[in-house]
Tab-separated table of C-alpha atoms and ligand atoms in Angstrom:
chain	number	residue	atom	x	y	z
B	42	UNK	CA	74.556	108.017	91.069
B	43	UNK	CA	77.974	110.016	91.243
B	44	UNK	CA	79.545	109.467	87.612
B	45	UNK	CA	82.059	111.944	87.991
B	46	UNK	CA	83.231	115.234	89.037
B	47	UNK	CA	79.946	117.683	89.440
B	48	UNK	CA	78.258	114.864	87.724
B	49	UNK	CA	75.588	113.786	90.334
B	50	UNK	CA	72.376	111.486	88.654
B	51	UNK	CA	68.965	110.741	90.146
B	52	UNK	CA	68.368	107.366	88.730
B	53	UNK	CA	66.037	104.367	88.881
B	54	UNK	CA	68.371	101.079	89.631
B	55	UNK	CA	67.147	97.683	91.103
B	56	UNK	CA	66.645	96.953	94.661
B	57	UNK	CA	69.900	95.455	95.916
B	58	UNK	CA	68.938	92.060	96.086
B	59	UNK	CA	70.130	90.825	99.816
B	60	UNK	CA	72.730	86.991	100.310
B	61	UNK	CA	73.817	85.288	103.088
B	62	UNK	CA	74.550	87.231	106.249
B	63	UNK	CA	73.986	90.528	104.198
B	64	UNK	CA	71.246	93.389	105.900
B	65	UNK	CA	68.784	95.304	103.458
B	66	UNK	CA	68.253	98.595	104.735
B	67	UNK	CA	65.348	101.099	103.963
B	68	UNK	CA	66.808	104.389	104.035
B	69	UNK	CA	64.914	106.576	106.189
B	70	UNK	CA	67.290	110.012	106.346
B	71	UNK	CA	70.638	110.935	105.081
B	72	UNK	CA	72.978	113.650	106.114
B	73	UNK	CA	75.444	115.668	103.879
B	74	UNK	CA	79.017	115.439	104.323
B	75	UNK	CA	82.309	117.900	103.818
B	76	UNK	CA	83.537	114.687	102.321
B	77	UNK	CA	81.124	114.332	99.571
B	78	UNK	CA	81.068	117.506	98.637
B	79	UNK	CA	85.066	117.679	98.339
B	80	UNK	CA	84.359	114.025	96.123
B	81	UNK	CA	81.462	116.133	94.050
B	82	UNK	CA	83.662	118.836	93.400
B	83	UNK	CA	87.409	117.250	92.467
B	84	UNK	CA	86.785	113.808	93.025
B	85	UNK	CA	89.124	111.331	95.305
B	86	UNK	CA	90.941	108.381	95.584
B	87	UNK	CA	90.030	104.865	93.789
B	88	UNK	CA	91.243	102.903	96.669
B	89	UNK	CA	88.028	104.305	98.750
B	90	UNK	CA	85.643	105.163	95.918
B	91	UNK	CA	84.794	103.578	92.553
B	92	UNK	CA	82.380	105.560	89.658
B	93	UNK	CA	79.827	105.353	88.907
B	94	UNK	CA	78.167	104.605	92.994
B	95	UNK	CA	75.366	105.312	94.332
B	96	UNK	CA	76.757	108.453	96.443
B	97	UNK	CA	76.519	109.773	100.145
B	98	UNK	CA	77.559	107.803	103.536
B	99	UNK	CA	75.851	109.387	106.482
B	100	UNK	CA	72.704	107.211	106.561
B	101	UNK	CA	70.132	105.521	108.965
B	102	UNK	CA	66.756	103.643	108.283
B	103	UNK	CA	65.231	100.051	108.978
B	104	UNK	CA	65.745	96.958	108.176
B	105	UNK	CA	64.052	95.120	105.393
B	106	UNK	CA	65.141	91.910	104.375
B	107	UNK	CA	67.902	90.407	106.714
B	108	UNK	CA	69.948	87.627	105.029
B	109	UNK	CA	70.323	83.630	105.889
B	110	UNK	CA	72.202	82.931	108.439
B	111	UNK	CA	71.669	86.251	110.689
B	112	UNK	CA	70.413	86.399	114.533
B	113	UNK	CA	70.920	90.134	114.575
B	114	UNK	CA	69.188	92.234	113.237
B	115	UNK	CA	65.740	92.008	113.044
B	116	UNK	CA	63.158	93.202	110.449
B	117	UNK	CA	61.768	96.404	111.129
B	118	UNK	CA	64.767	97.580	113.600
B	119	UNK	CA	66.181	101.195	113.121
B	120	UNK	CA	69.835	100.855	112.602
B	121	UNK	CA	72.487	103.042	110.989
B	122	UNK	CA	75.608	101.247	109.457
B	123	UNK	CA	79.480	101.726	107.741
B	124	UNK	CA	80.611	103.564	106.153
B	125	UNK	CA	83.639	101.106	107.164
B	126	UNK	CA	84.557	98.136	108.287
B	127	UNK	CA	88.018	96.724	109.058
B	128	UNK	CA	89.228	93.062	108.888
B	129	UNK	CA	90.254	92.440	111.758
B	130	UNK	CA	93.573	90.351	110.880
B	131	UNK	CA	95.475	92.392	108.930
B	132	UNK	CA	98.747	93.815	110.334
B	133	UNK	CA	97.329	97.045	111.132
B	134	UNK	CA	94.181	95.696	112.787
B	135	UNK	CA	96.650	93.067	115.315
B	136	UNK	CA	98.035	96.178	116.369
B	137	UNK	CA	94.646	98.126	116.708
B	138	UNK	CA	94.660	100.395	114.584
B	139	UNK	CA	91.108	99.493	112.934
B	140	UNK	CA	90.763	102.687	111.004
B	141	UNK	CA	94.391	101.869	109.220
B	142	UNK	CA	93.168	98.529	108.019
B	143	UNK	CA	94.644	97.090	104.571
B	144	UNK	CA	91.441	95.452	103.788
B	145	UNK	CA	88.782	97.773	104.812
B	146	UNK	CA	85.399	97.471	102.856
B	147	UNK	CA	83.617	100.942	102.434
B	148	UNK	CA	80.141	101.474	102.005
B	149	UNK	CA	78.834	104.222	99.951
B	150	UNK	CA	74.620	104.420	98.956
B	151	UNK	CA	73.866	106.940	101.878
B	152	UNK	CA	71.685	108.654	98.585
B	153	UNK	CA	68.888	106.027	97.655
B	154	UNK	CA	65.916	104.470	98.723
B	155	UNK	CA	67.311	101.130	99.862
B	156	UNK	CA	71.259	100.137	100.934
B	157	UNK	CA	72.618	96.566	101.479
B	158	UNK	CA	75.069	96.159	104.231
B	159	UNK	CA	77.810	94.175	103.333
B	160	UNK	CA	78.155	91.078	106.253
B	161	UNK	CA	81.124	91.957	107.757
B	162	UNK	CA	79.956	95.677	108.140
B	163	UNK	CA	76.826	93.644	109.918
B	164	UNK	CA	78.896	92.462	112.255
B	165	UNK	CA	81.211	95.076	112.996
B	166	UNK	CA	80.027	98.532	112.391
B	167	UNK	CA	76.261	98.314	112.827
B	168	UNK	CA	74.140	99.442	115.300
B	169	UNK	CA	70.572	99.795	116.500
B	170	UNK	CA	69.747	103.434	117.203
B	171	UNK	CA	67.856	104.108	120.672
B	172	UNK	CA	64.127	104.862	120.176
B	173	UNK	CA	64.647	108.725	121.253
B	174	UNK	CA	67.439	109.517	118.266
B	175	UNK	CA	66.036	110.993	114.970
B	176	UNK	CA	67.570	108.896	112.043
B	177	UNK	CA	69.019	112.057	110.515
B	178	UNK	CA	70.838	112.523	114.098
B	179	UNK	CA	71.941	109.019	113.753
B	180	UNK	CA	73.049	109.402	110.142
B	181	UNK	CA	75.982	111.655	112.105
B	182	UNK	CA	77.409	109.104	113.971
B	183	UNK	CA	80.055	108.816	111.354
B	184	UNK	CA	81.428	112.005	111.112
B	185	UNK	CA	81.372	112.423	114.978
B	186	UNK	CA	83.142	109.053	115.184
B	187	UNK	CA	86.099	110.183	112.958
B	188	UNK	CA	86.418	113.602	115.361
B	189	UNK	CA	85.783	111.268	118.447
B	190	UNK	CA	88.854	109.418	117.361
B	191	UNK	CA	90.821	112.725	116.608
B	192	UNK	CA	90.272	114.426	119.787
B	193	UNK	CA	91.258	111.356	121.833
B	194	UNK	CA	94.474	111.010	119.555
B	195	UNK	CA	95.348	114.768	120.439
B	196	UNK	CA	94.616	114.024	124.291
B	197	UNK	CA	92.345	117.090	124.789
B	198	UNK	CA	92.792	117.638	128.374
B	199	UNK	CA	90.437	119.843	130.668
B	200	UNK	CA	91.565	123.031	130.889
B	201	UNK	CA	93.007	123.338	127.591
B	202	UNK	CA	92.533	126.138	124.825
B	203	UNK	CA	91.989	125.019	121.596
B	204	UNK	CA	91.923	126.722	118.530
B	205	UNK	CA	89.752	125.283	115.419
B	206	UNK	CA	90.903	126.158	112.028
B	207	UNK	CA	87.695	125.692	109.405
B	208	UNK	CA	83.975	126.163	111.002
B	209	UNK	CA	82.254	123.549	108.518
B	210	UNK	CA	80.515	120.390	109.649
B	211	UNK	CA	83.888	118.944	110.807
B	212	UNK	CA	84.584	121.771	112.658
B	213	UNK	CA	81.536	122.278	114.482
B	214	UNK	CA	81.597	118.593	115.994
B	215	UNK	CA	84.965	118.960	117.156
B	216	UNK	CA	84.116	122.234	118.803
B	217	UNK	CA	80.884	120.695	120.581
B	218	UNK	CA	83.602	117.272	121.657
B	219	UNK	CA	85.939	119.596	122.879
B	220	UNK	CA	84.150	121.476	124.863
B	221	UNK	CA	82.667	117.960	126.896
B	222	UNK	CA	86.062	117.179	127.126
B	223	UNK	CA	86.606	120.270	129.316
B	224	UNK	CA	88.299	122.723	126.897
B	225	UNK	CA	88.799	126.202	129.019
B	226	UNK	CA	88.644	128.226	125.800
B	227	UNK	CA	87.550	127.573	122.383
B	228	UNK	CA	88.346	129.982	119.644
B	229	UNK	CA	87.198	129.251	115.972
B	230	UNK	CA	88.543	130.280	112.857
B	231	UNK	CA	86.786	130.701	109.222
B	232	UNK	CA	86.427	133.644	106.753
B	233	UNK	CA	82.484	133.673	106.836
B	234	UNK	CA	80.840	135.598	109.475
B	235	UNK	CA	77.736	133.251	109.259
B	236	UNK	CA	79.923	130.233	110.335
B	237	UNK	CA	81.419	132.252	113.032
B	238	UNK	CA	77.964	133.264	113.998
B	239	UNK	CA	76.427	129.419	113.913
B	240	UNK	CA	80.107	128.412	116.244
B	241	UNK	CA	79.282	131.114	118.490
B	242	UNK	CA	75.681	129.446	119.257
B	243	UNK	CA	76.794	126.491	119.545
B	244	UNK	CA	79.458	127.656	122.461
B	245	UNK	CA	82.149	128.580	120.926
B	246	UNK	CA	84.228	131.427	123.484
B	247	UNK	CA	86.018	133.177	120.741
B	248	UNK	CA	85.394	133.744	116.776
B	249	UNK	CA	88.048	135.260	114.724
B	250	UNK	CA	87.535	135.818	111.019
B	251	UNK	CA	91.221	135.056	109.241
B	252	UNK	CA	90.172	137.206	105.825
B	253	UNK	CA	90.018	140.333	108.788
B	254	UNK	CA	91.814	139.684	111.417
B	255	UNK	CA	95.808	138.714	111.748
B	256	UNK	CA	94.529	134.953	112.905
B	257	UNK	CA	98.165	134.390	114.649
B	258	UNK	CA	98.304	137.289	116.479
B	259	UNK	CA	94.771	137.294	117.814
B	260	UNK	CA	95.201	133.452	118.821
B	261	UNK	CA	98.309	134.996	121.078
B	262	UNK	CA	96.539	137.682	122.611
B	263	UNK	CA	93.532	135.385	123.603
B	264	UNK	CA	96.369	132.967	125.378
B	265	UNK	CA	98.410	135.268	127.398
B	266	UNK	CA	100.745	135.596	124.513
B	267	UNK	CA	101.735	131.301	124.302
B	268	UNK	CA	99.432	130.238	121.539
B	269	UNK	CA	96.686	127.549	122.134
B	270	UNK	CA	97.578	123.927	123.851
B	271	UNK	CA	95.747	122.187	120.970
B	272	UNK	CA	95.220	123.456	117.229
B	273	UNK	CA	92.291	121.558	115.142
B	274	UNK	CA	93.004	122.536	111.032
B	275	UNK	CA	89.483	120.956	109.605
B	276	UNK	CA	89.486	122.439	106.757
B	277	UNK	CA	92.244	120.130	103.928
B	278	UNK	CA	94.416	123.066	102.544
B	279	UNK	CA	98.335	123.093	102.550
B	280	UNK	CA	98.056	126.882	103.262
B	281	UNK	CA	95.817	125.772	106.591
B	282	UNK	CA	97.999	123.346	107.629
B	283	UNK	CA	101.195	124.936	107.752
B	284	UNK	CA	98.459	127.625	109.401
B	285	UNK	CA	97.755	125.529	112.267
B	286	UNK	CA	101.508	125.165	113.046
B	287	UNK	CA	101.812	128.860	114.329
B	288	UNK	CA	98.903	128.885	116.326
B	289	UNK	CA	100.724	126.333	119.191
B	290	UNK	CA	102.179	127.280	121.965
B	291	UNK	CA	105.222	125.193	123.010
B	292	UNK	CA	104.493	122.170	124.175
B	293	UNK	CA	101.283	122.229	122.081
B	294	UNK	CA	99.917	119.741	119.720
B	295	UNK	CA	98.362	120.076	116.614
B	296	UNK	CA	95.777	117.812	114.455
B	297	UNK	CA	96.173	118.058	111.436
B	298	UNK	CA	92.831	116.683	110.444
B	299	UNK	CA	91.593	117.419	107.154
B	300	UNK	CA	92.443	115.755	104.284
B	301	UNK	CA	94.583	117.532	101.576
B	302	UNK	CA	94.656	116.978	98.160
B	303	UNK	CA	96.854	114.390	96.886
B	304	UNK	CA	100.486	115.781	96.361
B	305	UNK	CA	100.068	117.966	98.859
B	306	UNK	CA	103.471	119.135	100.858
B	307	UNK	CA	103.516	121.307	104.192
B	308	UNK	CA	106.910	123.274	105.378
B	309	UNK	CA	107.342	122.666	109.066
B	310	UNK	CA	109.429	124.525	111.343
B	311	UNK	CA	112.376	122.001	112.809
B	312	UNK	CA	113.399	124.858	115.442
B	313	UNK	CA	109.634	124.928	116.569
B	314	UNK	CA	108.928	120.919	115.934
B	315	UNK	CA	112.522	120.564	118.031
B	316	UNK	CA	112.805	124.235	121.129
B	317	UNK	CA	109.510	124.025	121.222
B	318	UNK	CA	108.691	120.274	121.586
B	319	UNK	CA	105.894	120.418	119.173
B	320	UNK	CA	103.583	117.539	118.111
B	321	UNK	CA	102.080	117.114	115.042
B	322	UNK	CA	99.322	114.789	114.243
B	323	UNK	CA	97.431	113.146	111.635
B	324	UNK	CA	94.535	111.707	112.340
B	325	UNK	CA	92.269	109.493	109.575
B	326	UNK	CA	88.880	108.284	109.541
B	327	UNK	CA	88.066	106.305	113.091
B	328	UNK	CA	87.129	102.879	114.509
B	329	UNK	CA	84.576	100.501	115.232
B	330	UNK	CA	84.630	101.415	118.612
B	331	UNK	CA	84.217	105.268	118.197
B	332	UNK	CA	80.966	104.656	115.822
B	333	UNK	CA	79.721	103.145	118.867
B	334	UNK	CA	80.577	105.897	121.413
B	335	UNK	CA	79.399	108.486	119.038
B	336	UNK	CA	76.046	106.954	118.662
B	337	UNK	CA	75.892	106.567	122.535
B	338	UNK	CA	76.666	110.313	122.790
B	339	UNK	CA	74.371	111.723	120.246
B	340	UNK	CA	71.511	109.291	122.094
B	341	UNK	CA	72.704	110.777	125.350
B	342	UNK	CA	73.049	114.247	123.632
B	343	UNK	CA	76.482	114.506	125.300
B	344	UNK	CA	77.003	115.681	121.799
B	345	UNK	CA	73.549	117.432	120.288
B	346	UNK	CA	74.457	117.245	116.990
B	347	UNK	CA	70.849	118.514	115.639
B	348	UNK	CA	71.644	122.340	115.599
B	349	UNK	CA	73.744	121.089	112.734
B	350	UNK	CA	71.158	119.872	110.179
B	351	UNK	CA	70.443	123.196	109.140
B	352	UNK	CA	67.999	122.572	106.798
B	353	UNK	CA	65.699	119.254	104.742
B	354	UNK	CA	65.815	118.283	101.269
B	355	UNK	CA	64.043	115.632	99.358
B	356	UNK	CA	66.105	112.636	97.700
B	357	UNK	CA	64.907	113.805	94.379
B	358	UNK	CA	66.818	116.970	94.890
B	359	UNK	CA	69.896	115.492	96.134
B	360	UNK	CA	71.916	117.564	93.211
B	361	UNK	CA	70.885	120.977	94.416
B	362	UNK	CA	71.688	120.015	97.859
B	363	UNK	CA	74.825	120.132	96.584
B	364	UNK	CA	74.541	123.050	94.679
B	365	UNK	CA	73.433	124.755	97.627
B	366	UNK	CA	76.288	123.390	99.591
B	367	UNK	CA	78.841	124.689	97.361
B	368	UNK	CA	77.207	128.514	97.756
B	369	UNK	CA	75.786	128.704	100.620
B	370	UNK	CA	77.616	130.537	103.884
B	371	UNK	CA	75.005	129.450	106.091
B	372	UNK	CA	74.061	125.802	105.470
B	373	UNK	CA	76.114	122.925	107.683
B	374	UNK	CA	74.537	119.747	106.772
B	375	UNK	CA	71.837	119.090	104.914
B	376	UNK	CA	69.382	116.565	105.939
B	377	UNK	CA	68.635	114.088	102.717
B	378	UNK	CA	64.901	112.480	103.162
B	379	UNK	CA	63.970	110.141	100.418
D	67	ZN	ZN1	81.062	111.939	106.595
D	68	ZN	ZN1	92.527	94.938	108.830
C-alpha cells in the first residue's frame, strides 16, 4: 500500500471480492515502472491516483474467479490487464482519441497477490497472453503501448536519425521501437555510463554522456551538421525539454514525452518553431489498440523487451525495490514476483 510520498507498506488486506462482469486476477509477476517511482518519490496527480492504493501497474497473472455475466475470460487463462480504460462516448473518445478520455478508469494493484479488473477494463483493455510470453514480459505491454503510441504520433520514418534524451525504462523501449521502425541512426543520451552501456547492447549506434560531452554539438557532428529528424526527451525535466528543442534539425520533430512536474513551463524558440518549421509534440499515455499491438510484438519479439528486467525481487520486498531503484545506475526494471 502507497500512503504517501516514500511511504510504501507491505500489508495484509482482503481478497477483492469479484461482482458482475468484474475478472479476479492472481498476480503472477509485476514489473517496475519510471512512473511509480516518480509517484514514490514526489507523488502525482489525484485525478489518476488516490492514497492510500495498493501500488504498481505493470502486471500479468491468471484468472481466478470471473464474474456473472462473463463469456470471456475463462478460469485459469493468463491475461494481463489496464492500467486504463476509456469510455468510449465521451467527446474525446468520438473523435478517437482513447488515451484523452474524460472518463477513463485507472487501475492500480500491479503490487499484491490478487487484482480485480474493473468490467469495462474486461472488455476493453484485456488480453490473453500467448503461451510462449513470460508474464513479467507481458507485465510490459503497458509501457511499450504508451511509446508505441508516441513513436507513431512522431511518424518515425525509415531512414531517420533519432536522438533519445533519458536512457531509463522509457527510453530503452523507444530505442528498441525505433529501430523496427527503420531508424538509420540512433544516438542516446543520459549522464550514467552504465545506461549508455545497457543502450549500446541493446543497439543503440551512438551514446553520448551530456554531464561530459557538449550533447548539442555532438548530436550535430553525428548528422552532418543538421541535428537529428526526430528528438525523444524521456526523461520529465523542464531543463530536458527545452534540451530536446536544439537537438532538431529543421524540419525535425520532437516528442516531448515525459511528464513534467506540475507547473512546469518550457521557453521555445518562435524563430526555430517558425524558419525552421519545427514540430513539437506531446504525447500521453496510449490506447486500447496499442496495448494490443504491444502485446503482439513482445509475443512476436518484434520488440524483446526481456533484456530489460534486469533483475527479480520478491513481493515482500517491494520497498527496497524501490530503494534500489532510486540508487542504482544499473537496474532498468525490476521484475516484482509475489
Ligand atoms: Zn508503466
Ligand atoms: Zn471517453
Amino acid at each position: 500500500m502507497l500512503h504517501g510520498v516514500k511511504d510504501l507498506r507491505v500489508e495484509e488486506v482482503e481478497v477483492p471480492k469479484v461482482g458482475a462482469g468484474e475478472v479476479l486476477v492472481q498476480v503472477r509477476g509485476a514489473t517496475t515502472c519510471g512512473t511509480d517511482l516518480k509517484i514514490f518519490q514526489r507523488g502525482y496527480v489525484e485525478k489518476i491516483i488516490k492514497l492510500p492504493t495498493i501500488f504498481g501497474h505493470e502486471w500479468a497473472g491468471e484468472v481466478v474467479e470471473v464474474g456473472e455475466g462473463l463469456e470471456w475470460p475463462r478460469k485459469g487463462m493468463r491475461v494481463r490487464a489496464g492500467n486504463s480504460a476509456p469510455c468510449l462516448h465521451c467527446a474525446m473518445c468520438q473523435k478517437g482519441k482513447y488515451n484523452l478520455c474524460e472518463n477513463m478508469i485507472w487501475l492500480w494493484g500491479a503490487y499484491a497477490e490478487y487484482v480485480k479488473v474493473p468490467s469495462r477494463m474486461v472488455l476493453v483493455n484485456m488480453q490473453e497472453i500467448p503461451q510462449q510470453v513470460s508474464y513479467l514480459e507481458a507485465a510490459v505491454t503497458e509501457p511499450l503501448a504508451c511509446v508505441l503510441h508516441g513513436v507513431e504520433e512522431a511518424g518515425v520514418k525509415l531512414g531517420d536519425t533519432v536522438a533519445i534524451i533519458g536512457a531509463g525504462p522509457i527510453g530503452m523501449l523507444h530505442l528498441l521501437a525505433v529501430k523496427k521502425m527503420g531508424a538509420k541512426k540512433t544516438m542516446m543520451i543520459d549522464l550514467v555510463d552504465e545506461r549508455l552501456d545497457i543502450a549500446t547492447r541493446l543497439g543503440a549506434d551512438e551514446t553520448i554522456n551530456g554531464g561530459e560531452e557538449d550533447v548539442v554539438e555532438s548530436i550535430r557532428n553525428l548528422t552532418d551538421g543538421y541535428g537529428a529528424d526526430v528528438v525523444i526527451e524521456a526523461i520529465g525535466l523542464p531543463a530536458t525539454w527545452e534540451q530536446a528543442l536544439k537537438l532538431a534539425r529543421k524540419g525535425g520533430v520532437v516528442l516531448e514525452f515525459g511528464g513534467c512536474p506540475p507547473g512546469a513551463e518550457i521557453k521555445v524558440n518562435a524563430e526555430q518553431v517558425h524558419y525552421g518549421e519545427l514540430t513539437v509534440l506531446g504525447t500521453f499515455h496510449t490506447t486500447p489498440l496499442h496495448f494490443r499491438r504491444a502485446l503482439d510484438f513482445i509475443a512476436s519479439r518484434t520488440v524483446d523487451v526481456r533484456p530489460l528486467i534486469t533483475r527479480e525481487m520478491r513481493l515482500e520486498d517491494i520497498r527496497k525495490a524501490f530503494e534500489v531503484l532510486s540508487t542504482s545506475r544499473n537496474e532498468i526494471k525490476i521484475g516484482i514476483i509475489p
